[in-house]
PDB file of C-alpha atoms in Angstrom:
ATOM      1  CA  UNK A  29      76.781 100.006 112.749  1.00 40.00           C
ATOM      2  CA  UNK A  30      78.318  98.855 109.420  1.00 43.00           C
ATOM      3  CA  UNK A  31      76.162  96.351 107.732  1.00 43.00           C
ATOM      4  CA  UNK A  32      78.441  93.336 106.002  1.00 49.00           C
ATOM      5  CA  UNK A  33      77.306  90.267 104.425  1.00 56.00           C
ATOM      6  CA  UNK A  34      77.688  87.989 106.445  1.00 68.00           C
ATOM      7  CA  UNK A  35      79.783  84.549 104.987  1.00 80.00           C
ATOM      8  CA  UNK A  36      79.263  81.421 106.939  1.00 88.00           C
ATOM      9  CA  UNK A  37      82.575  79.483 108.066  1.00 96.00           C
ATOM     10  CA  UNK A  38      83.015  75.395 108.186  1.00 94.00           C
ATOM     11  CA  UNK A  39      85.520  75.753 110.466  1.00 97.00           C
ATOM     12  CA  UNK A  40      88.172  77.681 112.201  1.00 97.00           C
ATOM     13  CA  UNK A  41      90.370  77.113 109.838  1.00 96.00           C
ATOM     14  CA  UNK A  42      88.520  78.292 106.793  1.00 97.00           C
ATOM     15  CA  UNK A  43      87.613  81.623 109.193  1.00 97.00           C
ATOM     16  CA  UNK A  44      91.620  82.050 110.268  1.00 97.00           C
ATOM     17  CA  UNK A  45      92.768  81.811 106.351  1.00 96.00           C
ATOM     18  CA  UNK A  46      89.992  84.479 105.335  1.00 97.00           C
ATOM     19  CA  UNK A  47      90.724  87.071 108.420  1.00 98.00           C
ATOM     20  CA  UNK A  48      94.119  87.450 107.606  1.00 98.00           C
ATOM     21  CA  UNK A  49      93.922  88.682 104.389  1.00 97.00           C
ATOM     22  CA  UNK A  50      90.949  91.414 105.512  1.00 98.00           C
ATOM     23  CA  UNK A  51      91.975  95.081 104.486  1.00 98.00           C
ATOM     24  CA  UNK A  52      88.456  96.459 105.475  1.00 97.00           C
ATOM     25  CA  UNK A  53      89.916  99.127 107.808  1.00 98.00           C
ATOM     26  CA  UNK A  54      92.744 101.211 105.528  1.00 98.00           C
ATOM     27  CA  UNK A  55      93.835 102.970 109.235  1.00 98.00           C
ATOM     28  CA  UNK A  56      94.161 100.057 110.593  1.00 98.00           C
ATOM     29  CA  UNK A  57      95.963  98.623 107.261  1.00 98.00           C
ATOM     30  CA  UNK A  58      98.531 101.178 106.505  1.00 98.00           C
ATOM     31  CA  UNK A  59      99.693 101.945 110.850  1.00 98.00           C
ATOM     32  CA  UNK A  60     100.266  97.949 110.837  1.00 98.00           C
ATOM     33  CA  UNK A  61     102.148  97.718 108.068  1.00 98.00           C
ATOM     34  CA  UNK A  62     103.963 101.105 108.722  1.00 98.00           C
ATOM     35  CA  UNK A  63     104.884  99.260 112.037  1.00 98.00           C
ATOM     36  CA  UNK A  64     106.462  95.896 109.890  1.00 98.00           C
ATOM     37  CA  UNK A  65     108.317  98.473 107.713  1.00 98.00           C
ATOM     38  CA  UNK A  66     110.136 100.646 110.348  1.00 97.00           C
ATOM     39  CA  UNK A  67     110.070  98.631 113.332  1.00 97.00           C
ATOM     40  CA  UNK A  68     111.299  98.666 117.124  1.00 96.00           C
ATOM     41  CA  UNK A  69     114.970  98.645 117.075  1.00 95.00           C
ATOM     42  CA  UNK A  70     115.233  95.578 119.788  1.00 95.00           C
ATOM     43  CA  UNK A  71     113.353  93.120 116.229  1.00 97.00           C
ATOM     44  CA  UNK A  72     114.813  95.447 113.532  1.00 96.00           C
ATOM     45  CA  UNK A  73     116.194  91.472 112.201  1.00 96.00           C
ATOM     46  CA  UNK A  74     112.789  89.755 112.570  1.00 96.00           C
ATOM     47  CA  UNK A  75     110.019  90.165 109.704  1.00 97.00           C
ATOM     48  CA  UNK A  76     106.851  91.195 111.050  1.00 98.00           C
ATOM     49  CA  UNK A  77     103.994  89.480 110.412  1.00 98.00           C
ATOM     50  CA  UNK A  78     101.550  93.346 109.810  1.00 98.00           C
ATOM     51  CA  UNK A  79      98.340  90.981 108.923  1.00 98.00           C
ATOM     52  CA  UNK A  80      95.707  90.500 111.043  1.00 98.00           C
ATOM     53  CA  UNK A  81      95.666  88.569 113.652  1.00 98.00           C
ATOM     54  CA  UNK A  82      93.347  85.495 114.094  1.00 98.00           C
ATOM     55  CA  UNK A  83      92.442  83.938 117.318  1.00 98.00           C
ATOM     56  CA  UNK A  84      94.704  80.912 119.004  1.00 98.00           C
ATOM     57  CA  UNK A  85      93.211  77.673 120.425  1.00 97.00           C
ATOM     58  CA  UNK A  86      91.647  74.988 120.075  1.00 97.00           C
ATOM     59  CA  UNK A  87      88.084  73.965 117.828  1.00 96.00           C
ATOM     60  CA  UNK A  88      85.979  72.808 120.317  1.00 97.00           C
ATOM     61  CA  UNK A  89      87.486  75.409 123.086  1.00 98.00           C
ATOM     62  CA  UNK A  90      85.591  75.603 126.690  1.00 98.00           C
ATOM     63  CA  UNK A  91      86.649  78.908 127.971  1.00 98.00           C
ATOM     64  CA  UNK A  92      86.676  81.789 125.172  1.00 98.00           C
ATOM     65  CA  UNK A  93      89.046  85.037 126.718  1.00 98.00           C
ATOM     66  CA  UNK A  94      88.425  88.360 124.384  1.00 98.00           C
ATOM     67  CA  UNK A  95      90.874  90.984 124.471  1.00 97.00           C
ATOM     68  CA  UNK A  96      90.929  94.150 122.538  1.00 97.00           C
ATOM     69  CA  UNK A  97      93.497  94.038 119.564  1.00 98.00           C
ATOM     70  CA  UNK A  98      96.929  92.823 119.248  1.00 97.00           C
ATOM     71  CA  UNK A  99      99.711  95.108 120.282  1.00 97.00           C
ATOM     72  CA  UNK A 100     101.587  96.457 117.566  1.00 97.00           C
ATOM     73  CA  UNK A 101     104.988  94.847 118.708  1.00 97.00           C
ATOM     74  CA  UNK A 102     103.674  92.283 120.239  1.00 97.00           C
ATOM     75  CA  UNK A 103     100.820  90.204 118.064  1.00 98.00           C
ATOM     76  CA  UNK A 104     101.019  92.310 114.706  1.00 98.00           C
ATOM     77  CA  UNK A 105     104.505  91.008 115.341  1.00 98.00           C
ATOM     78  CA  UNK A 106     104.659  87.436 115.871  1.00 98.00           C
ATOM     79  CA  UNK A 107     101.543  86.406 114.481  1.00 98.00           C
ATOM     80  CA  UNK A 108      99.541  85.336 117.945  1.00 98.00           C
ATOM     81  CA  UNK A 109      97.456  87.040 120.201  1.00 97.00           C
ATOM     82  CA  UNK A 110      99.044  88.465 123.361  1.00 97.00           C
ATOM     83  CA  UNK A 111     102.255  86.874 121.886  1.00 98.00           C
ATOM     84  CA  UNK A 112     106.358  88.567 122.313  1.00 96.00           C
ATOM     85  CA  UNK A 113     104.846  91.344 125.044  1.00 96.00           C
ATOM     86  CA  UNK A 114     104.448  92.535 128.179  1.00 95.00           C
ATOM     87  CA  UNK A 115     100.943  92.694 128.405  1.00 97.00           C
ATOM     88  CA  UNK A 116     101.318  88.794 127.198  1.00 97.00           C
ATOM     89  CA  UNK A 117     104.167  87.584 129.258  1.00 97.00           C
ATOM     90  CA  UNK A 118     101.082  88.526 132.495  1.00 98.00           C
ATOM     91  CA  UNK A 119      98.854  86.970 130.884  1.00 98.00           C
ATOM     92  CA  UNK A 120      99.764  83.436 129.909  1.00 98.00           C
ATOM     93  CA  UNK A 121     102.103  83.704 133.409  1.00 98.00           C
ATOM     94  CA  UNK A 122      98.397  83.704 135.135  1.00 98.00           C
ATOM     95  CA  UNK A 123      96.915  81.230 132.586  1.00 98.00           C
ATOM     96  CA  UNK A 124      99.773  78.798 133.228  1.00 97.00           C
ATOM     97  CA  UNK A 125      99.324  79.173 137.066  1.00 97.00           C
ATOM     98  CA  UNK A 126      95.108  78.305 136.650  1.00 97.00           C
ATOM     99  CA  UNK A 127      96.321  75.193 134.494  1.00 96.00           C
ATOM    100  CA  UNK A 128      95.119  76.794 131.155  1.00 98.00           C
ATOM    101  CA  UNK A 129      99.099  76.559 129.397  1.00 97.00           C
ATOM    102  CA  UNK A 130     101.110  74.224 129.096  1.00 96.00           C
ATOM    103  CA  UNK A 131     103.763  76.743 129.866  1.00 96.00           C
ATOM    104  CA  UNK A 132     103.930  80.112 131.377  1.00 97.00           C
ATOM    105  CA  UNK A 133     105.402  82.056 128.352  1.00 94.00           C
ATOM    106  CA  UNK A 134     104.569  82.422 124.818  1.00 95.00           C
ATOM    107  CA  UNK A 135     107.184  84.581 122.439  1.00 95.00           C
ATOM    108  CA  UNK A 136     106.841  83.127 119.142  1.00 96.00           C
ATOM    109  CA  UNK A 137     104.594  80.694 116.670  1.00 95.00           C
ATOM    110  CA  UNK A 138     107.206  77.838 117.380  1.00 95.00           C
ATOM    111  CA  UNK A 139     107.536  78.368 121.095  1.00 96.00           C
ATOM    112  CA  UNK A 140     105.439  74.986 121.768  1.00 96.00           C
ATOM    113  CA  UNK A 141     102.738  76.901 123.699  1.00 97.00           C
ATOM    114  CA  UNK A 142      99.326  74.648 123.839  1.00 97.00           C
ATOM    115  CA  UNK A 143      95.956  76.584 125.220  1.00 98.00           C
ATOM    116  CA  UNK A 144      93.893  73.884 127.239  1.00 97.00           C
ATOM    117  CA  UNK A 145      90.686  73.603 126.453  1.00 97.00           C
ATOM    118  CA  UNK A 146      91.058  77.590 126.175  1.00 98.00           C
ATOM    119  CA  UNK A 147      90.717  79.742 122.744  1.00 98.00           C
ATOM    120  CA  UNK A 148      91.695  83.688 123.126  1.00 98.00           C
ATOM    121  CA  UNK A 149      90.493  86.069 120.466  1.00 98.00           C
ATOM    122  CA  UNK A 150      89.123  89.685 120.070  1.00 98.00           C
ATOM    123  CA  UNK A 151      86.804  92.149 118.393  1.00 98.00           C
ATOM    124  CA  UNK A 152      89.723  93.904 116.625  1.00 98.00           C
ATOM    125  CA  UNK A 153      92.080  92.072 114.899  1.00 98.00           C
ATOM    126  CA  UNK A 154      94.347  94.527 113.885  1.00 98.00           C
ATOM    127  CA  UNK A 155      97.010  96.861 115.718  1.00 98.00           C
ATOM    128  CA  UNK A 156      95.461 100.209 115.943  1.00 98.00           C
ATOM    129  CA  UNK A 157      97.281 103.429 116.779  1.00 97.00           C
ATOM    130  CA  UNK A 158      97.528 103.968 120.427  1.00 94.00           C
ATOM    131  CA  UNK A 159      95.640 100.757 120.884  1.00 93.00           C
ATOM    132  CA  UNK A 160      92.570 102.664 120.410  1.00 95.00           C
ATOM    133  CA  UNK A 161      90.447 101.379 117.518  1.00 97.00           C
ATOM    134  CA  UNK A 162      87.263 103.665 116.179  1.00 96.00           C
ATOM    135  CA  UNK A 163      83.660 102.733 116.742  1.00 94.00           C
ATOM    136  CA  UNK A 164      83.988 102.056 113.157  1.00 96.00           C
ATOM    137  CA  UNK A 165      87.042  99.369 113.190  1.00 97.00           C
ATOM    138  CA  UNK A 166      85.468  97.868 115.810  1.00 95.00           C
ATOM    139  CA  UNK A 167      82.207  97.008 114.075  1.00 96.00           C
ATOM    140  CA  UNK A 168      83.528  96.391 110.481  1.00 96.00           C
ATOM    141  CA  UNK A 169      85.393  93.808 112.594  1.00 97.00           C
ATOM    142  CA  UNK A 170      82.602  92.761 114.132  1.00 97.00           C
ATOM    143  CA  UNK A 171      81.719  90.371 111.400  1.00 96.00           C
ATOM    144  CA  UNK A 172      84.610  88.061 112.504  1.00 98.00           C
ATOM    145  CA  UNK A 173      83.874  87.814 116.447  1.00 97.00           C
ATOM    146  CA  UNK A 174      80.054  86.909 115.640  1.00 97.00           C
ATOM    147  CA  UNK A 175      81.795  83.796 112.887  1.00 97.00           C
ATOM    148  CA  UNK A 176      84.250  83.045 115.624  1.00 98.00           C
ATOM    149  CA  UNK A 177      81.628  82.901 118.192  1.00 97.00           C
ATOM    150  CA  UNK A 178      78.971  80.927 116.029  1.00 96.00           C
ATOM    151  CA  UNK A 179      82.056  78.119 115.417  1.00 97.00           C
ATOM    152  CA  UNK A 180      82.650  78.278 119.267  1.00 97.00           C
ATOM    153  CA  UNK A 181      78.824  78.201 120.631  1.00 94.00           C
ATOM    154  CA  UNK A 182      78.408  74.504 120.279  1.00 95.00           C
ATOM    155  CA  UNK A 183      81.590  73.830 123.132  1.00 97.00           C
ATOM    156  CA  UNK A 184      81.882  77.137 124.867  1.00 97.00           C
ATOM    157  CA  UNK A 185      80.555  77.229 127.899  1.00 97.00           C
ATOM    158  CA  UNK A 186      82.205  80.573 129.676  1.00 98.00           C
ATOM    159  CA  UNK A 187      83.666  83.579 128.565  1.00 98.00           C
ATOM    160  CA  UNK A 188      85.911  85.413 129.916  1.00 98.00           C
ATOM    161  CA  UNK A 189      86.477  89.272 128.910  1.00 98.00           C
ATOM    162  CA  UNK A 190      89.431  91.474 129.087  1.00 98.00           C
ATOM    163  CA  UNK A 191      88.165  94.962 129.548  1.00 97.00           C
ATOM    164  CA  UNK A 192      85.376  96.964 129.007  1.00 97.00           C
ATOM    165  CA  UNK A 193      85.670  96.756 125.277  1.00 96.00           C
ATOM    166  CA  UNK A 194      85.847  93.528 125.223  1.00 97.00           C
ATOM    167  CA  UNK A 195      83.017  92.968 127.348  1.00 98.00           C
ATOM    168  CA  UNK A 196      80.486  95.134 125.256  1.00 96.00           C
ATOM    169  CA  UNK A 197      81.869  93.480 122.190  1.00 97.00           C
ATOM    170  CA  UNK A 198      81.319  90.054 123.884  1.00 97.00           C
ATOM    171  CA  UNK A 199      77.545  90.743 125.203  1.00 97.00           C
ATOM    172  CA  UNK A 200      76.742  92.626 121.294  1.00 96.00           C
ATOM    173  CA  UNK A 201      77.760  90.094 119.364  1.00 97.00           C
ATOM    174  CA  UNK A 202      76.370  86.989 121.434  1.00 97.00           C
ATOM    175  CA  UNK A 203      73.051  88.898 121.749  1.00 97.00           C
ATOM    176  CA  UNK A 204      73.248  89.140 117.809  1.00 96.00           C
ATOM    177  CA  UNK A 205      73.746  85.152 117.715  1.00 96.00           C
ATOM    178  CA  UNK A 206      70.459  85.280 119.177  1.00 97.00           C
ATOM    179  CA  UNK A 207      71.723  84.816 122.979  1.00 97.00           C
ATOM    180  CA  UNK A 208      69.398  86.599 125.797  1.00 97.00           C
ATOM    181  CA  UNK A 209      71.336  89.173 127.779  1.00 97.00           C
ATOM    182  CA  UNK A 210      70.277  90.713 131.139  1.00 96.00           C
ATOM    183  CA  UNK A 211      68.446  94.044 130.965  1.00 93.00           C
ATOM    184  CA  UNK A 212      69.334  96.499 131.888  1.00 92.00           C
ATOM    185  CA  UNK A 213      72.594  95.800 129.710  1.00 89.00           C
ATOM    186  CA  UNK A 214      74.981  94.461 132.703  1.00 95.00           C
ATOM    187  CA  UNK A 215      77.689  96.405 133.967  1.00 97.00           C
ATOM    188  CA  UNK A 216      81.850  95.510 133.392  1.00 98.00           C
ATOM    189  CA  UNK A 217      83.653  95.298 136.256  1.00 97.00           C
ATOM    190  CA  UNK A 218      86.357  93.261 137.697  1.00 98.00           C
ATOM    191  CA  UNK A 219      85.536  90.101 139.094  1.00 96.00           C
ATOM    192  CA  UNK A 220      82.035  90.534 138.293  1.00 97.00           C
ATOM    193  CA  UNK A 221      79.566  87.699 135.797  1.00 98.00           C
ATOM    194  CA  UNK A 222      76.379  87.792 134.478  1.00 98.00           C
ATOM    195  CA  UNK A 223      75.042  84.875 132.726  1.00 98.00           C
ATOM    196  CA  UNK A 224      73.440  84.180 129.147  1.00 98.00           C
ATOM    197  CA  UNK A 225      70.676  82.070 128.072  1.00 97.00           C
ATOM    198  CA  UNK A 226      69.731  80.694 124.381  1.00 96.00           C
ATOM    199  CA  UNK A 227      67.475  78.285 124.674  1.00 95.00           C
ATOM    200  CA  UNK A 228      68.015  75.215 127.092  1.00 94.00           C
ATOM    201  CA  UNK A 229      71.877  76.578 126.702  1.00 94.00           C
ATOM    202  CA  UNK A 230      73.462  78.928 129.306  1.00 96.00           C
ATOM    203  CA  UNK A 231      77.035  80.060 129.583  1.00 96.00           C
ATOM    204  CA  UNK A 232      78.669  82.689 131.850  1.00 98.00           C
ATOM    205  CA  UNK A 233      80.598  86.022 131.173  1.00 98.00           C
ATOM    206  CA  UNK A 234      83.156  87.370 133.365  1.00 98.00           C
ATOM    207  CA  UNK A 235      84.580  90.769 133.217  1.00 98.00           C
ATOM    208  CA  UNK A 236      88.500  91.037 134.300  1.00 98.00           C
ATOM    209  CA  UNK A 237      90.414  94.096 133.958  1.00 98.00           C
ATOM    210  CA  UNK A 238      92.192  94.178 131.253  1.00 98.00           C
ATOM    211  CA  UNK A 239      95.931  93.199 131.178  1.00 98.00           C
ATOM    212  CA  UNK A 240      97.496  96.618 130.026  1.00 96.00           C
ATOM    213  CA  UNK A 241     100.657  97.469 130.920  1.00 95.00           C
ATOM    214  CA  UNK A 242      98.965 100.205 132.759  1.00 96.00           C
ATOM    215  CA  UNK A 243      96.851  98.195 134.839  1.00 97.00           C
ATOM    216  CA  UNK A 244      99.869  95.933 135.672  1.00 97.00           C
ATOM    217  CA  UNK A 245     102.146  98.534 136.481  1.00 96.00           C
ATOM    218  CA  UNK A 246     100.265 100.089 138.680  1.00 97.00           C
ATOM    219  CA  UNK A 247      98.675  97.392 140.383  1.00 97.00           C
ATOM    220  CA  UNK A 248      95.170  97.841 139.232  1.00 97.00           C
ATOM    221  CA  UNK A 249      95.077  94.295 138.153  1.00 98.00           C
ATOM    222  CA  UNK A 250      97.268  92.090 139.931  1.00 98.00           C
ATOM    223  CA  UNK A 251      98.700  88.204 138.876  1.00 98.00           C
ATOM    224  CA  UNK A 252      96.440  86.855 142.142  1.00 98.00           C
ATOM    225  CA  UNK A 253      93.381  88.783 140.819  1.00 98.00           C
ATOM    226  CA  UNK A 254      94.100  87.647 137.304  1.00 98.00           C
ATOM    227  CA  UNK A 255      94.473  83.903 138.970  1.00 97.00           C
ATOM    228  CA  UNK A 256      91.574  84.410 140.646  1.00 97.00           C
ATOM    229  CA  UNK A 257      89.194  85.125 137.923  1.00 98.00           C
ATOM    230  CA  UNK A 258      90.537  82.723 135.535  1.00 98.00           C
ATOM    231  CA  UNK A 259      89.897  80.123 137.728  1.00 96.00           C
ATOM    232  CA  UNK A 260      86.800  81.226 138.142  1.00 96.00           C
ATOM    233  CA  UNK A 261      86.019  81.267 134.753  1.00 98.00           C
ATOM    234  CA  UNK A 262      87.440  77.880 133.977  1.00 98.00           C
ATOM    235  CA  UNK A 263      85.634  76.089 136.372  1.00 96.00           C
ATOM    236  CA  UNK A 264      82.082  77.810 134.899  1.00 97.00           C
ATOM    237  CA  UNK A 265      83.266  76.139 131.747  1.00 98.00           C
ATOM    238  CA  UNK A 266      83.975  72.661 133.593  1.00 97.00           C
ATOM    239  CA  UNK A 267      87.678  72.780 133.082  1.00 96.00           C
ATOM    240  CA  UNK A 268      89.534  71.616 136.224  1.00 81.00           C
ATOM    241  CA  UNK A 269      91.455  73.984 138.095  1.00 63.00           C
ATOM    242  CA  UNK A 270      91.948  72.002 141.515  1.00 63.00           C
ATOM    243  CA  UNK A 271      93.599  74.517 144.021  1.00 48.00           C
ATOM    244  CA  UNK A 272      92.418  77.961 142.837  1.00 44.00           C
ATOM    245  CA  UNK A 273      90.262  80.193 145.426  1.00 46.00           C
ATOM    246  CA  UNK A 274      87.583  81.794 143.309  1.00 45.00           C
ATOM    247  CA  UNK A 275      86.088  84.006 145.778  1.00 44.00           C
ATOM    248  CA  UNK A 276      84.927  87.646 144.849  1.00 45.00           C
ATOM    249  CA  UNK A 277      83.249  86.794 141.793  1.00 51.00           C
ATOM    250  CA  UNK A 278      79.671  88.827 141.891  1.00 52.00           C
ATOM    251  CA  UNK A 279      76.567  88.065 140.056  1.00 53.00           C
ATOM    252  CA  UNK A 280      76.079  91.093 137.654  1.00 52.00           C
ATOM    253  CA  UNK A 281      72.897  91.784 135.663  1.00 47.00           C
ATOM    254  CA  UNK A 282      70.172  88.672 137.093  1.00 37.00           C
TER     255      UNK A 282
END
């Protein structure tokens, strides 16, 4: 794994203004701002943002959801996570419906979308070709995920994962923050959890499949299963989700 010196963050804030200016991956650099220059015809009159994208949320966030990397037309676009696509549009539809939104769509920075008591980030913050970063993206932007989680640690209490990748990601970096992790390492899956110790502090991990359009197309991961698991995960983080069924979650990895 890349080794990076590792600078530590007051706040959010400070971290946000420092990732987008990162140009530590010159792949990832020059296919996101080869995608601002040229393009999909349906924005050709928008300005892309082609900077990294940081995470959305609030500070003192209970529930932490990690993706993989923003979509080329859809984040490295509008400037958001999971914002102005398809893969999106599922997404905050399900958060909305487990009382995590205030509304069920997000399609720009001024759309008036609030997270509640929710934060979404992930271990790559740039759009990478074929939304497939490198082993080596992915840990020279691991420095960011282990400052984002540090920031987070003292209100998370559940995390909820979007894919395998982001579910190793999730379980590397917490273990680096000194967190205990099941052994053997525990398994993704959906609708499966495994839980995390440091200290007299615990917090839960929840796998979901992740909300490609491939998944969603085809039915792999449907809007009840997404429901399902989100409440789930909410509730493990003491956010109220009155109404959701939460069954099927399995204990992975105790």
């Amino acid at each position: 794994m890349a080794t990076r010196r590792r600078r530590r963050y007051r706040d959010l804030a400070e971290l946000d203004a420092d990732l987008i200016d990162c140009r530590a991956c010159p792949r990832l650099v020059a296919w996101r701002e080869q995608v601002a220059r040229e393009k999909r015809r349906a924005f050709e009159n928008e300005e892309y943002w082609g900077r990294p994208v940081p995470g959305i949320g609030p500070a003192d966030a209970r529930l932490l959801i990690v993706g993989l990397a923003p979509a080329a037309h859809g984040g490295n676009r509008t400037g958001r996570m999971f914002t102005g696509d398809q893969s999106g549009d599922f997404l905050f539809a399900a958060m909305y419906s487990a009382g995590l939104t205030n509304q069920p769509h997000s399609v720009s920075l001024d759309d008036g979308l609030e997270l509640v008591e929710t934060r979404i980030t992930a271990p790559v913050h740039c759009a990478p070709p074929q939304n497939k970063p490198t082993v080596d993206e992915r840990d020279r932007c691991a420095r960011w995920l282990h400052a984002e989680l540090e920031l987070l640690a003292p209100s998370v209490r559940a995390v909820l994962t979007l894919g395998q990748f982001g579910w190793q990601s999730t379980l590397r970096t917490f273990a680096a923050l000194g967190w205990t992790v099941p052994r053997p390492a525990p398994k993704f899956g959906h609708g499966v959890s495994t839980t995390l110790t440091r200290g007299d502090a615990a917090l839960e991990v929840f796998g979901c499949y992740h909300v490609s359009q491939h998944n969603t197309f085809t039915g792999r991961l449907t809007a009840e299963m997404l429901v399902e698991v989100l409440a789930a995960a909410a509730r493990s983080a003491g956010i109220d989700t009155a109404g959701t069924e939460t069954s099927g979650i399995e204990k992975s990895g105790r």
